Short mmCIF file of C-alpha atoms in Angstrom, two decimals:
data_model
loop_
_atom_site.label_atom_id
_atom_site.label_comp_id
_atom_site.label_asym_id
_atom_site.label_seq_id
_atom_site.Cartn_x
_atom_site.Cartn_y
_atom_site.Cartn_z
CA UNK A 1 -41.44 66.23 7.34
CA UNK A 2 -38.72 64.34 9.23
CA UNK A 3 -41.30 61.75 10.33
CA UNK A 4 -42.40 61.31 6.71
CA UNK A 5 -38.82 60.83 5.54
CA UNK A 6 -38.21 58.22 8.25
CA UNK A 7 -41.34 56.37 7.09
CA UNK A 8 -39.87 56.11 3.61
CA UNK A 9 -37.06 53.99 5.06
CA UNK A 10 -39.38 51.78 7.08
CA UNK A 11 -39.17 53.63 10.41
CA UNK A 12 -42.92 53.92 10.86
CA UNK A 13 -45.26 53.05 13.73
CA UNK A 14 -45.14 49.36 12.85
CA UNK A 15 -41.35 49.39 12.88
CA UNK A 16 -41.31 51.04 16.29
CA UNK A 17 -43.81 48.49 17.61
CA UNK A 18 -41.71 45.60 16.28
CA UNK A 19 -38.59 47.09 17.84
CA UNK A 20 -40.35 47.57 21.17
CA UNK A 21 -41.74 44.02 21.47
CA UNK A 22 -38.49 42.50 20.19
CA UNK A 23 -36.37 44.34 22.75
CA UNK A 24 -38.89 43.64 25.50
CA UNK A 25 -39.14 39.89 24.90
CA UNK A 26 -35.39 39.59 24.37
CA UNK A 27 -34.79 41.16 27.78
CA UNK A 28 -37.25 38.67 29.31
CA UNK A 29 -35.38 35.80 27.65
CA UNK A 30 -32.02 37.09 28.85
CA UNK A 31 -33.30 37.35 32.42
CA UNK A 32 -34.64 33.80 32.12
CA UNK A 33 -31.27 32.53 30.89
CA UNK A 34 -29.46 33.93 33.91
CA UNK A 35 -32.14 32.82 36.40
CA UNK A 36 -32.78 29.29 35.13
CA UNK A 37 -31.29 26.34 37.07
CA UNK A 38 -31.30 24.08 33.99
CA UNK A 39 -27.94 22.67 32.94
CA UNK A 40 -26.42 22.49 29.49
CA UNK A 41 -27.69 19.51 27.57
CA UNK A 42 -24.92 17.38 26.01
CA UNK A 43 -25.00 18.91 22.52
CA UNK A 44 -24.57 22.37 24.04
CA UNK A 45 -21.66 21.05 26.10
CA UNK A 46 -20.13 19.65 22.92
CA UNK A 47 -20.37 23.04 21.21
CA UNK A 48 -18.71 24.64 24.24
CA UNK A 49 -15.94 22.05 24.00
CA UNK A 50 -15.43 22.93 20.35
CA UNK A 51 -15.13 26.60 21.25
CA UNK A 52 -12.02 25.81 23.33
CA UNK A 53 -10.21 24.92 20.09
CA UNK A 54 -11.14 27.37 17.37
CA UNK A 55 -11.27 25.89 13.89
CA UNK A 56 -12.98 26.22 10.49
CA UNK A 57 -15.06 23.10 11.05
CA UNK A 58 -15.86 20.25 13.41
CA UNK A 59 -16.86 16.61 13.19
CA UNK A 60 -20.61 17.13 12.86
CA UNK A 61 -21.22 20.86 12.36
CA UNK A 62 -19.78 23.96 10.70
CA UNK A 63 -17.88 26.36 12.98
CA UNK A 64 -20.31 29.26 13.62
CA UNK A 65 -21.78 27.95 16.88
CA UNK A 66 -18.31 27.47 18.38
CA UNK A 67 -17.27 30.98 17.32
CA UNK A 68 -20.33 32.48 18.98
CA UNK A 69 -19.73 30.59 22.23
CA UNK A 70 -16.09 31.68 22.24
CA UNK A 71 -17.22 35.30 21.90
CA UNK A 72 -19.84 35.26 24.65
CA UNK A 73 -17.78 33.22 27.14
CA UNK A 74 -14.81 35.53 26.57
CA UNK A 75 -17.04 38.32 27.89
CA UNK A 76 -18.61 36.66 30.94
CA UNK A 77 -17.02 33.26 31.56
CA UNK A 78 -18.07 29.66 31.05
CA UNK A 79 -21.29 29.54 33.10
CA UNK A 80 -24.38 28.23 31.29
CA UNK A 81 -26.02 31.63 30.58
CA UNK A 82 -22.90 32.96 28.89
CA UNK A 83 -22.62 29.83 26.74
CA UNK A 84 -26.20 30.42 25.57
CA UNK A 85 -26.13 34.21 25.41
CA UNK A 86 -25.97 34.58 21.62
CA UNK A 87 -29.23 32.74 20.93
CA UNK A 88 -31.83 35.30 22.07
CA UNK A 89 -29.80 38.08 20.46
CA UNK A 90 -29.64 36.25 17.13
CA UNK A 91 -33.39 35.63 17.12
CA UNK A 92 -33.98 39.31 17.90
CA UNK A 93 -31.99 40.20 14.79
CA UNK A 94 -33.93 37.66 12.73
CA UNK A 95 -37.23 39.16 13.92
CA UNK A 96 -36.21 42.57 12.59
CA UNK A 97 -35.23 40.99 9.27
CA UNK A 98 -38.60 39.22 9.10
CA UNK A 99 -40.31 42.57 9.50
CA UNK A 100 -38.16 44.03 6.71
CA UNK A 101 -38.98 41.14 4.35
CA UNK A 102 -42.70 41.35 5.07
CA UNK A 103 -42.74 45.12 4.71
CA UNK A 104 -40.91 45.07 1.38
CA UNK A 105 -43.15 42.38 -0.12
CA UNK A 106 -46.56 43.12 1.44
CA UNK A 107 -46.48 46.32 3.47
CA UNK A 108 -45.71 47.29 7.05
CA UNK A 109 -48.88 45.72 8.54
CA UNK A 110 -47.98 42.31 7.17
CA UNK A 111 -44.38 42.82 8.25
CA UNK A 112 -45.53 43.54 11.80
CA UNK A 113 -47.76 40.44 11.84
CA UNK A 114 -44.92 38.27 10.54
CA UNK A 115 -42.48 39.63 13.13
CA UNK A 116 -44.93 39.00 15.97
CA UNK A 117 -45.61 35.43 14.82
CA UNK A 118 -41.91 34.71 14.38
CA UNK A 119 -40.90 36.14 17.74
CA UNK A 120 -43.51 33.95 19.48
CA UNK A 121 -43.03 30.84 17.34
CA UNK A 122 -42.62 27.83 19.68
CA UNK A 123 -39.45 26.72 17.89
CA UNK A 124 -37.97 30.20 18.31
CA UNK A 125 -38.94 30.28 21.97
CA UNK A 126 -37.05 27.04 22.59
CA UNK A 127 -34.12 27.99 20.36
CA UNK A 128 -33.72 31.32 22.18
CA UNK A 129 -32.88 29.57 25.46
CA UNK A 130 -30.38 26.99 24.19
CA UNK A 131 -27.25 27.32 22.11
CA UNK A 132 -27.49 25.44 18.81
CA UNK A 133 -26.89 25.91 15.11
CA UNK A 134 -30.41 26.99 14.12
CA UNK A 135 -30.38 30.50 15.61
CA UNK A 136 -27.40 31.75 13.59
CA UNK A 137 -28.52 29.94 10.42
CA UNK A 138 -31.95 31.60 10.58
CA UNK A 139 -30.44 35.06 11.06
CA UNK A 140 -28.14 34.75 8.05
CA UNK A 141 -30.86 33.18 5.90
CA UNK A 142 -33.14 36.07 6.86
CA UNK A 143 -30.43 38.60 5.93
CA UNK A 144 -29.90 36.76 2.64
CA UNK A 145 -33.62 36.77 1.87
CA UNK A 146 -33.93 40.44 2.86
CA UNK A 147 -31.15 41.34 0.41
CA UNK A 148 -32.85 39.26 -2.27
CA UNK A 149 -36.24 40.96 -1.95
CA UNK A 150 -34.56 44.39 -1.97
CA UNK A 151 -32.69 43.71 -5.23
CA UNK A 152 -35.57 44.39 -7.67
CA UNK A 153 -36.13 47.92 -6.32
CA UNK A 154 -32.44 48.83 -6.21
CA UNK A 155 -30.16 50.24 -8.87
CA UNK A 156 -26.54 51.04 -9.48
CA UNK A 157 -24.09 50.68 -6.66
CA UNK A 158 -26.78 49.75 -4.12
CA UNK A 159 -27.79 46.75 -6.21
CA UNK A 160 -24.17 45.62 -6.37
CA UNK A 161 -23.80 45.90 -2.61
CA UNK A 162 -27.01 43.98 -2.10
CA UNK A 163 -25.83 41.21 -4.44
CA UNK A 164 -22.56 40.92 -2.52
CA UNK A 165 -24.45 40.99 0.77
CA UNK A 166 -26.77 38.25 -0.47
CA UNK A 167 -23.82 36.01 -1.31
CA UNK A 168 -21.97 36.73 1.94
CA UNK A 169 -25.06 36.16 4.11
CA UNK A 170 -25.77 32.87 2.35
CA UNK A 171 -22.17 31.80 2.92
CA UNK A 172 -22.43 32.68 6.62
CA UNK A 173 -25.64 30.63 6.83
CA UNK A 174 -23.65 27.65 5.53
CA UNK A 175 -21.02 28.27 8.22
CA UNK A 176 -23.87 27.99 10.73
CA UNK A 177 -25.59 24.87 9.37
CA UNK A 178 -25.44 23.01 6.09
CA UNK A 179 -29.24 23.00 5.94
CA UNK A 180 -28.71 26.44 4.40
CA UNK A 181 -28.45 24.54 1.12
CA UNK A 182 -32.26 24.76 1.03
CA UNK A 183 -31.85 28.49 0.37
CA UNK A 184 -29.88 27.71 -2.79
CA UNK A 185 -32.57 25.25 -3.84
CA UNK A 186 -35.18 27.94 -3.23
CA UNK A 187 -33.21 30.49 -5.24
CA UNK A 188 -32.77 28.08 -8.15
CA UNK A 189 -36.45 27.21 -8.09
CA UNK A 190 -37.48 30.87 -8.10
CA UNK A 191 -35.15 31.74 -10.94
CA UNK A 192 -36.47 28.77 -12.92
CA UNK A 193 -40.13 29.70 -12.43
CA UNK A 194 -40.03 33.51 -12.48
CA UNK A 195 -38.78 35.42 -15.56
CA UNK A 196 -38.88 38.65 -13.51
CA UNK A 197 -36.44 37.14 -11.02
CA UNK A 198 -33.94 36.33 -13.75
CA UNK A 199 -33.94 39.89 -15.07
CA UNK A 200 -32.35 41.40 -11.95
CA UNK A 201 -29.31 39.12 -12.10
CA UNK A 202 -26.83 40.66 -14.52
CA UNK A 203 -23.39 39.20 -15.10
CA UNK A 204 -21.90 41.66 -12.61
CA UNK A 205 -24.42 41.04 -9.79
CA UNK A 206 -24.18 37.28 -10.28
CA UNK A 207 -20.38 37.38 -10.18
CA UNK A 208 -20.37 39.54 -7.05
CA UNK A 209 -22.87 37.29 -5.22
CA UNK A 210 -20.99 34.13 -6.16
CA UNK A 211 -17.61 35.61 -5.26
CA UNK A 212 -18.83 36.76 -1.86
CA UNK A 213 -20.42 33.37 -1.19
CA UNK A 214 -17.29 31.42 -2.09
CA UNK A 215 -15.00 33.83 -0.24
CA UNK A 216 -16.93 33.28 3.00
CA UNK A 217 -17.31 29.53 2.56
CA UNK A 218 -13.84 28.71 1.16
CA UNK A 219 -12.04 28.16 4.52
CA UNK A 220 -14.69 25.66 5.64
CA UNK A 221 -14.51 23.85 2.30
CA UNK A 222 -10.73 23.65 2.67
CA UNK A 223 -11.11 22.31 6.22
CA UNK A 224 -13.55 19.64 5.05
CA UNK A 225 -11.22 18.62 2.23
CA UNK A 226 -8.35 18.29 4.69
CA UNK A 227 -10.48 16.15 7.02
CA UNK A 228 -12.00 13.79 4.47
CA UNK A 229 -15.27 15.75 4.38
CA UNK A 230 -16.16 14.28 7.77
CA UNK A 231 -18.85 16.89 8.46
CA UNK A 232 -20.54 16.28 5.13
CA UNK A 233 -20.39 12.53 5.68
CA UNK A 234 -21.91 12.87 9.15
CA UNK A 235 -24.71 15.07 7.79
CA UNK A 236 -25.45 12.53 5.05
CA UNK A 237 -25.35 9.68 7.56
CA UNK A 238 -28.13 11.34 9.55
CA UNK A 239 -30.44 10.67 6.62
CA UNK A 240 -30.07 6.92 7.30
CA UNK A 241 -31.84 5.83 4.10
CA UNK A 242 -30.30 2.40 4.42
CA UNK A 243 -32.28 1.49 7.53
CA UNK A 244 -34.59 -1.47 7.74
CA UNK A 245 -37.74 0.54 8.55
CA UNK A 246 -38.16 2.35 5.23
CA UNK A 247 -41.55 3.90 4.38
CA UNK A 248 -42.46 4.62 7.96
CA UNK A 249 -45.94 6.11 8.26
CA UNK A 250 -45.55 6.61 12.00
CA UNK A 251 -42.43 8.76 11.52
CA UNK A 252 -44.18 10.69 8.76
CA UNK A 253 -47.21 11.50 10.90
CA UNK A 254 -45.00 12.37 13.89
CA UNK A 255 -42.97 14.81 11.82
CA UNK A 256 -45.99 16.52 10.25
CA UNK A 257 -47.68 16.87 13.64
CA UNK A 258 -44.44 18.23 15.11
CA UNK A 259 -44.50 21.07 12.57
CA UNK A 260 -47.81 22.26 13.99
CA UNK A 261 -46.11 22.29 17.37
CA UNK A 262 -42.85 24.05 16.45
CA UNK A 263 -44.19 26.45 13.80
CA UNK A 264 -47.46 27.21 15.56
CA UNK A 265 -50.78 25.43 14.87
CA UNK A 266 -52.59 28.30 13.14
CA UNK A 267 -49.65 29.66 11.08
CA UNK A 268 -48.69 26.18 9.88
CA UNK A 269 -52.27 25.34 8.90
CA UNK A 270 -52.47 28.65 7.03
CA UNK A 271 -49.14 28.03 5.30
CA UNK A 272 -50.01 24.52 4.10
CA UNK A 273 -53.66 25.23 3.34
CA UNK A 274 -52.92 28.52 1.60
CA UNK A 275 -50.15 27.00 -0.52
CA UNK A 276 -52.41 24.21 -1.74
CA UNK A 277 -55.49 26.38 -2.27
CA UNK A 278 -53.82 29.31 -4.03
CA UNK A 279 -51.71 27.02 -6.22
CA UNK A 280 -54.78 25.10 -7.37
CA UNK A 281 -56.67 28.34 -8.04
CA UNK A 282 -53.59 29.93 -9.67
CA UNK A 283 -53.93 32.96 -7.40
CA UNK A 284 -50.36 33.13 -6.13
CA UNK A 285 -48.92 36.64 -6.32
CA UNK A 286 -45.26 37.13 -7.35
CA UNK A 287 -44.26 37.70 -3.72
CA UNK A 288 -46.13 34.53 -2.69
CA UNK A 289 -44.26 32.54 -5.33
CA UNK A 290 -40.90 33.85 -4.15
CA UNK A 291 -41.51 32.92 -0.52
CA UNK A 292 -43.06 29.59 -1.41
CA UNK A 293 -39.93 28.70 -3.39
CA UNK A 294 -37.92 29.28 -0.22
CA UNK A 295 -40.35 27.71 2.29
CA UNK A 296 -41.54 24.62 0.41
CA UNK A 297 -38.27 22.72 -0.36
CA UNK A 298 -37.15 22.13 3.25
CA UNK A 299 -40.67 21.19 4.35
CA UNK A 300 -41.27 18.82 1.45
CA UNK A 301 -37.81 17.25 1.41
CA UNK A 302 -37.69 16.67 5.17
CA UNK A 303 -41.24 15.31 5.10
CA UNK A 304 -40.05 12.78 2.51
CA UNK A 305 -37.03 12.06 4.69
CA UNK A 306 -39.33 11.32 7.64
CA UNK A 307 -41.31 8.87 5.52
CA UNK A 308 -38.24 7.04 4.22
CA UNK A 309 -36.37 7.01 7.53
CA UNK A 310 -36.76 9.62 10.27
CA UNK A 311 -36.54 13.38 10.77
CA UNK A 312 -36.24 15.72 13.71
CA UNK A 313 -38.75 18.55 14.02
CA UNK A 314 -36.15 21.29 13.47
CA UNK A 315 -34.71 19.84 10.25
CA UNK A 316 -37.15 21.92 8.19
CA UNK A 317 -36.14 25.09 10.03
CA UNK A 318 -34.52 26.63 6.95
CA UNK A 319 -38.02 27.33 5.63
CA UNK A 320 -39.38 29.01 8.74
CA UNK A 321 -38.47 32.62 7.90
CA UNK A 322 -40.08 32.59 4.46
CA UNK A 323 -42.94 30.46 5.75
CA UNK A 324 -43.90 32.76 8.62
CA UNK A 325 -43.88 35.84 6.38
CA UNK A 326 -46.12 34.02 3.91
CA UNK A 327 -48.56 32.83 6.59
CA UNK A 328 -48.80 36.33 8.07
CA UNK A 329 -49.33 37.91 4.65
CA UNK A 330 -52.16 35.52 3.81
CA UNK A 331 -53.87 36.12 7.15
CA UNK A 332 -53.72 39.85 6.47
CA UNK A 333 -54.88 39.47 2.86
CA UNK A 334 -57.83 37.32 3.88
CA UNK A 335 -58.66 39.79 6.66
CA UNK A 336 -58.59 36.92 9.13
CA UNK A 337 -58.01 39.31 12.01
CA UNK A 338 -59.30 37.05 14.75
CA UNK A 339 -57.32 34.09 13.48
CA UNK A 340 -54.19 36.24 13.59
CA UNK A 341 -54.98 37.46 17.09
CA UNK A 342 -55.74 33.89 18.14
CA UNK A 343 -52.38 32.70 16.78
CA UNK A 344 -50.48 35.45 18.61
CA UNK A 345 -52.36 34.87 21.89
CA UNK A 346 -51.95 31.09 21.70
CA UNK A 347 -48.23 31.29 20.98
CA UNK A 348 -47.73 33.95 23.67
CA UNK A 349 -49.42 31.65 26.21
CA UNK A 350 -47.18 28.74 25.19
CA UNK A 351 -44.12 31.01 25.41
CA UNK A 352 -45.11 32.19 28.90
CA UNK A 353 -45.64 28.61 30.09
CA UNK A 354 -42.31 27.53 28.66
CA UNK A 355 -40.48 30.40 30.35
CA UNK A 356 -42.15 29.53 33.64
CA UNK A 357 -41.01 25.90 33.35
CA UNK A 358 -37.46 26.94 32.49
CA UNK A 359 -37.38 29.22 35.53
CA UNK A 360 -39.04 26.65 37.82
CA UNK A 361 -38.42 23.07 36.61
CA UNK A 362 -40.64 21.55 39.36
CA UNK A 363 -43.55 23.26 37.62
CA UNK A 364 -42.82 21.14 34.54
CA UNK A 365 -42.91 18.05 36.76
CA UNK A 366 -46.30 19.12 38.14
CA UNK A 367 -47.69 19.69 34.65
CA UNK A 368 -46.40 16.35 33.38
CA UNK A 369 -43.78 17.99 31.16
CA UNK A 370 -40.70 16.70 32.99
CA UNK A 371 -39.66 14.49 30.06
CA UNK A 372 -39.16 17.58 27.90
CA UNK A 373 -36.46 18.88 30.26
CA UNK A 374 -34.66 15.67 31.26
CA UNK A 375 -31.75 16.29 28.86
CA UNK A 376 -30.88 19.46 30.79
CA UNK A 377 -30.76 17.82 34.22
CA UNK A 378 -28.46 15.60 36.24
CA UNK A 379 -25.25 15.96 34.24
CA UNK A 380 -23.40 18.05 36.81
CA UNK A 381 -24.31 15.67 39.62
CA UNK A 382 -23.27 12.62 37.58
CA UNK A 383 -19.97 14.32 36.76
CA UNK A 384 -19.43 14.93 40.47
CA UNK A 385 -20.12 11.23 41.18
CA UNK A 386 -17.50 10.24 38.60
CA UNK A 387 -14.94 12.72 39.93
CA UNK A 388 -15.55 11.70 43.54
CA UNK A 389 -15.08 8.03 42.62
CA UNK A 390 -11.80 8.90 40.91
CA UNK A 391 -10.64 10.88 43.93
CA UNK A 392 -11.02 7.80 46.12
CA UNK A 393 -8.15 6.19 44.22
CA UNK A 394 -4.57 6.93 45.34
CA UNK A 395 -3.22 10.15 43.91
CA UNK A 396 -1.66 9.59 40.49
CA UNK A 397 -2.77 5.96 40.27
CA UNK A 398 -5.36 6.52 37.52
CA UNK A 399 -4.12 7.04 33.99
CA UNK A 400 -7.54 8.10 32.64
CA UNK A 401 -11.29 8.23 33.22
CA UNK A 402 -13.14 6.70 30.24
CA UNK A 403 -16.86 6.82 29.42
CA UNK A 404 -18.85 4.90 26.80
CA UNK A 405 -21.49 7.55 26.08
CA UNK A 406 -20.81 10.67 24.01
CA UNK A 407 -23.47 12.64 25.87
CA UNK A 408 -21.75 11.85 29.16
CA UNK A 409 -18.37 12.70 27.69
CA UNK A 410 -19.54 16.12 26.52
CA UNK A 411 -21.30 16.92 29.79
CA UNK A 412 -18.37 15.68 31.90
CA UNK A 413 -15.94 17.72 29.80
CA UNK A 414 -17.96 20.83 30.62
CA UNK A 415 -18.93 20.20 34.25
CA UNK A 416 -15.56 18.61 35.04
CA UNK A 417 -13.56 21.31 33.30
CA UNK A 418 -11.81 22.25 36.57
CA UNK A 419 -10.99 18.62 37.39
CA UNK A 420 -10.23 16.32 34.46
CA UNK A 421 -6.64 16.70 33.30
CA UNK A 422 -5.96 19.51 35.79
CA UNK A 423 -3.44 19.52 38.65
CA UNK A 424 -2.32 15.97 38.01
CA UNK A 425 -5.83 14.49 37.85
CA UNK A 426 -6.61 11.88 35.16
CA UNK A 427 -7.79 13.08 31.73
CA UNK A 428 -11.27 12.34 30.38
CA UNK A 429 -11.31 9.91 27.47
CA UNK A 430 -13.87 8.16 25.28
CA UNK A 431 -14.01 4.38 24.94
CA UNK A 432 -14.39 3.51 21.24
CA UNK A 433 -16.86 0.68 20.82
CA UNK A 434 -16.64 0.11 17.07
CA UNK A 435 -13.71 -0.40 14.76
CA UNK A 436 -13.79 3.25 13.69
CA UNK A 437 -14.79 6.46 15.51
CA UNK A 438 -18.48 7.35 15.30
CA UNK A 439 -18.47 10.84 16.86
CA UNK A 440 -16.25 13.78 17.76
CA UNK A 441 -15.25 12.45 21.18
CA UNK A 442 -14.16 9.09 19.77
CA UNK A 443 -12.22 10.89 17.04
CA UNK A 444 -10.33 13.40 19.17
CA UNK A 445 -10.17 11.85 22.65
CA UNK A 446 -10.10 8.03 22.29
CA UNK A 447 -8.89 5.84 25.11
CA UNK A 448 -5.55 4.35 24.01
CA UNK A 449 -3.27 1.65 25.35
CA UNK A 450 -0.82 4.34 26.41
CA UNK A 451 -3.45 5.92 28.69
CA UNK A 452 -5.10 2.64 29.57
CA UNK A 453 -2.78 1.38 32.32
CA UNK A 454 -5.33 1.91 35.11
CA UNK A 455 -8.65 3.41 34.15
CA UNK A 456 -11.87 4.36 35.91
CA UNK A 457 -14.37 3.06 33.36
CA UNK A 458 -17.88 4.54 33.37
CA UNK A 459 -20.70 2.92 31.40
CA UNK A 460 -24.07 4.58 30.90
CA UNK A 461 -25.15 1.92 28.42
CA UNK A 462 -25.91 -1.38 30.24
CA UNK A 463 -25.43 -3.37 27.04
CA UNK A 464 -21.95 -1.88 26.54
CA UNK A 465 -20.57 -2.59 30.03
CA UNK A 466 -19.50 -6.21 29.27
CA UNK A 467 -17.86 -5.12 26.02
CA UNK A 468 -16.05 -2.29 27.74
CA UNK A 469 -14.81 -4.60 30.50
CA UNK A 470 -13.55 -7.09 27.91
CA UNK A 471 -11.13 -4.49 26.57
CA UNK A 472 -9.13 -4.67 29.82
CA UNK A 473 -6.95 -7.56 30.99
CA UNK A 474 -8.48 -7.31 34.46
CA UNK A 475 -11.35 -5.42 36.05
CA UNK A 476 -12.57 -4.74 39.55
CA UNK A 477 -16.05 -5.23 40.90
CA UNK A 478 -18.45 -2.55 39.70
CA UNK A 479 -20.32 0.22 41.45
CA UNK A 480 -23.73 1.50 40.38
CA UNK A 481 -24.63 5.16 40.82
CA UNK A 482 -27.96 6.84 40.04
CA UNK A 483 -28.92 10.46 39.69
CA UNK A 484 -32.58 11.45 39.91
CA UNK A 485 -33.79 13.76 37.14
CA UNK A 486 -37.32 14.12 38.53
CA UNK A 487 -39.71 12.11 40.66
CA UNK A 488 -39.90 9.31 38.06
CA UNK A 489 -36.70 9.36 35.98
CA UNK A 490 -33.09 8.80 36.85
CA UNK A 491 -29.77 8.44 35.06
CA UNK A 492 -27.76 5.31 35.91
CA UNK A 493 -24.07 4.49 35.45
CA UNK A 494 -21.81 1.51 36.19
CA UNK A 495 -18.21 2.18 37.25
CA UNK A 496 -15.24 -0.15 37.61
CA UNK A 497 -11.46 -0.01 37.57
CA UNK A 498 -9.91 -1.52 34.44
CA UNK A 499 -6.27 -2.58 34.32
CA UNK A 500 -4.19 -2.68 31.09
CA UNK A 501 -6.35 -1.54 28.21
CA UNK A 502 -6.00 -4.06 25.34
CA UNK A 503 -8.96 -3.74 22.96
CA UNK A 504 -10.40 -7.04 21.79
CA UNK A 505 -10.76 -7.60 18.00
CA UNK A 506 -13.65 -5.96 16.14
CA UNK A 507 -15.71 -7.65 13.47
CA UNK A 508 -14.49 -6.37 10.06
CA UNK A 509 -18.06 -6.13 8.74
CA UNK A 510 -20.06 -4.76 11.67
CA UNK A 511 -17.17 -3.02 13.42
CA UNK A 512 -18.44 -4.39 16.77
CA UNK A 513 -16.55 -6.46 19.33
CA UNK A 514 -16.41 -10.11 18.34
CA UNK A 515 -17.77 -11.35 21.66
CA UNK A 516 -19.50 -10.09 24.77
CA UNK A 517 -18.07 -11.56 27.97
CA UNK A 518 -19.85 -11.20 31.32
CA UNK A 519 -19.93 -7.84 33.05
CA UNK A 520 -17.79 -7.25 36.15
CA UNK A 521 -19.24 -8.88 39.22
CA UNK A 522 -20.96 -6.85 41.89
CA UNK A 523 -19.24 -7.09 45.28
#
């Protein structure tokens, strides 16, 4: 009887299987994190840097990722695994939510299939081993969607709690990544299309959901208002609809093909094919319609974005939770058992290969996959080269070390955290190329005339080196350093000593320096 009662609440054999594989794979991912020699890539280093100064928002992202890094590094320190620790745990939580959504809408078998496909999704595999904004956004979107699908079967106080939970989870998703707005678009679309959906939202449940949402999001909105909505402006700027290469078929095809890679070839084909086929035949069930309202907007909007300008593969990630549940449900409904097994086996093989490459980067070089890992290599060594060059100068003679690349700034801030600005050593600063700051480093740590008396200037952009040199009254000869990333690729930097920082005028229209004098001469 106890077993039967547990089954009523979802604790059946499928739930136990989901819990077992989720815990098992999460442990494997945690072991991989602590055993991998790969370094933080620059965006991860930037998030770590944000976590040193807790706030309600940052230049390009909401605050959740910084809060998570602060929490995990407070436990174990600032080493790479502890910076990334939250990611596999967040995806484990999302997997359990995916099971709950699938079980509520289609039954425990479909919930199990959805959880397995999500846990092994290539995008999730990658996201579990880096620290970024997607992992926390997906968890809170999954919690929000789980509350939403539970609402119709709930009454009284439980329905009120679920409504408040829905609003709070949606607000937390916004604190993770503003792409959570796709969830509001999905909700609005579902309420517009489905009369049954509108019935469950009384005045009280609507007020509770909205109040919880605004209560969670209000501090970030206040921060944005106080900072000229810089994060919103940066997010909008990423769209880049004013570029010269509008209507780009190559970008469109690249983005669509990338979705087969990050979502999984079979599940994505099932999702797209099933949506088209069942819509044409008018065979969508109410649960299908709900999930399609949540999955379709990010996929369609970002696909349009890729055609007009460009789009990264993960920009449609807000639709992955609903999409994977829908794909799994259709595979189960169509009794496509071998296709489902094939999808799981294929994605498990890709996951195993990826883990092997993360543990042993030379394997990636052997397999021709070195380019995929180059952003997580060489930063510590380059930082050491910069620090060693600075140490060759007389003690106290340098007023700053300045770089012209935001990736290098972020990585140097992390890997040079025990050197720059410590024990009398020069601080790390960012040379501002244009008339106005274009990123967080240029906004918060610009090189100024006050700190520009005698500077070790480091240029990773060959085209910028002459412009950077022109901002000093005198410069020394330059030194070139290279760091090998693999057998074919290397990272190159030019260093020189600049005396008396006096920025040359910038063009009022382009914001760029008005002229480009010769680079410092090589000795």
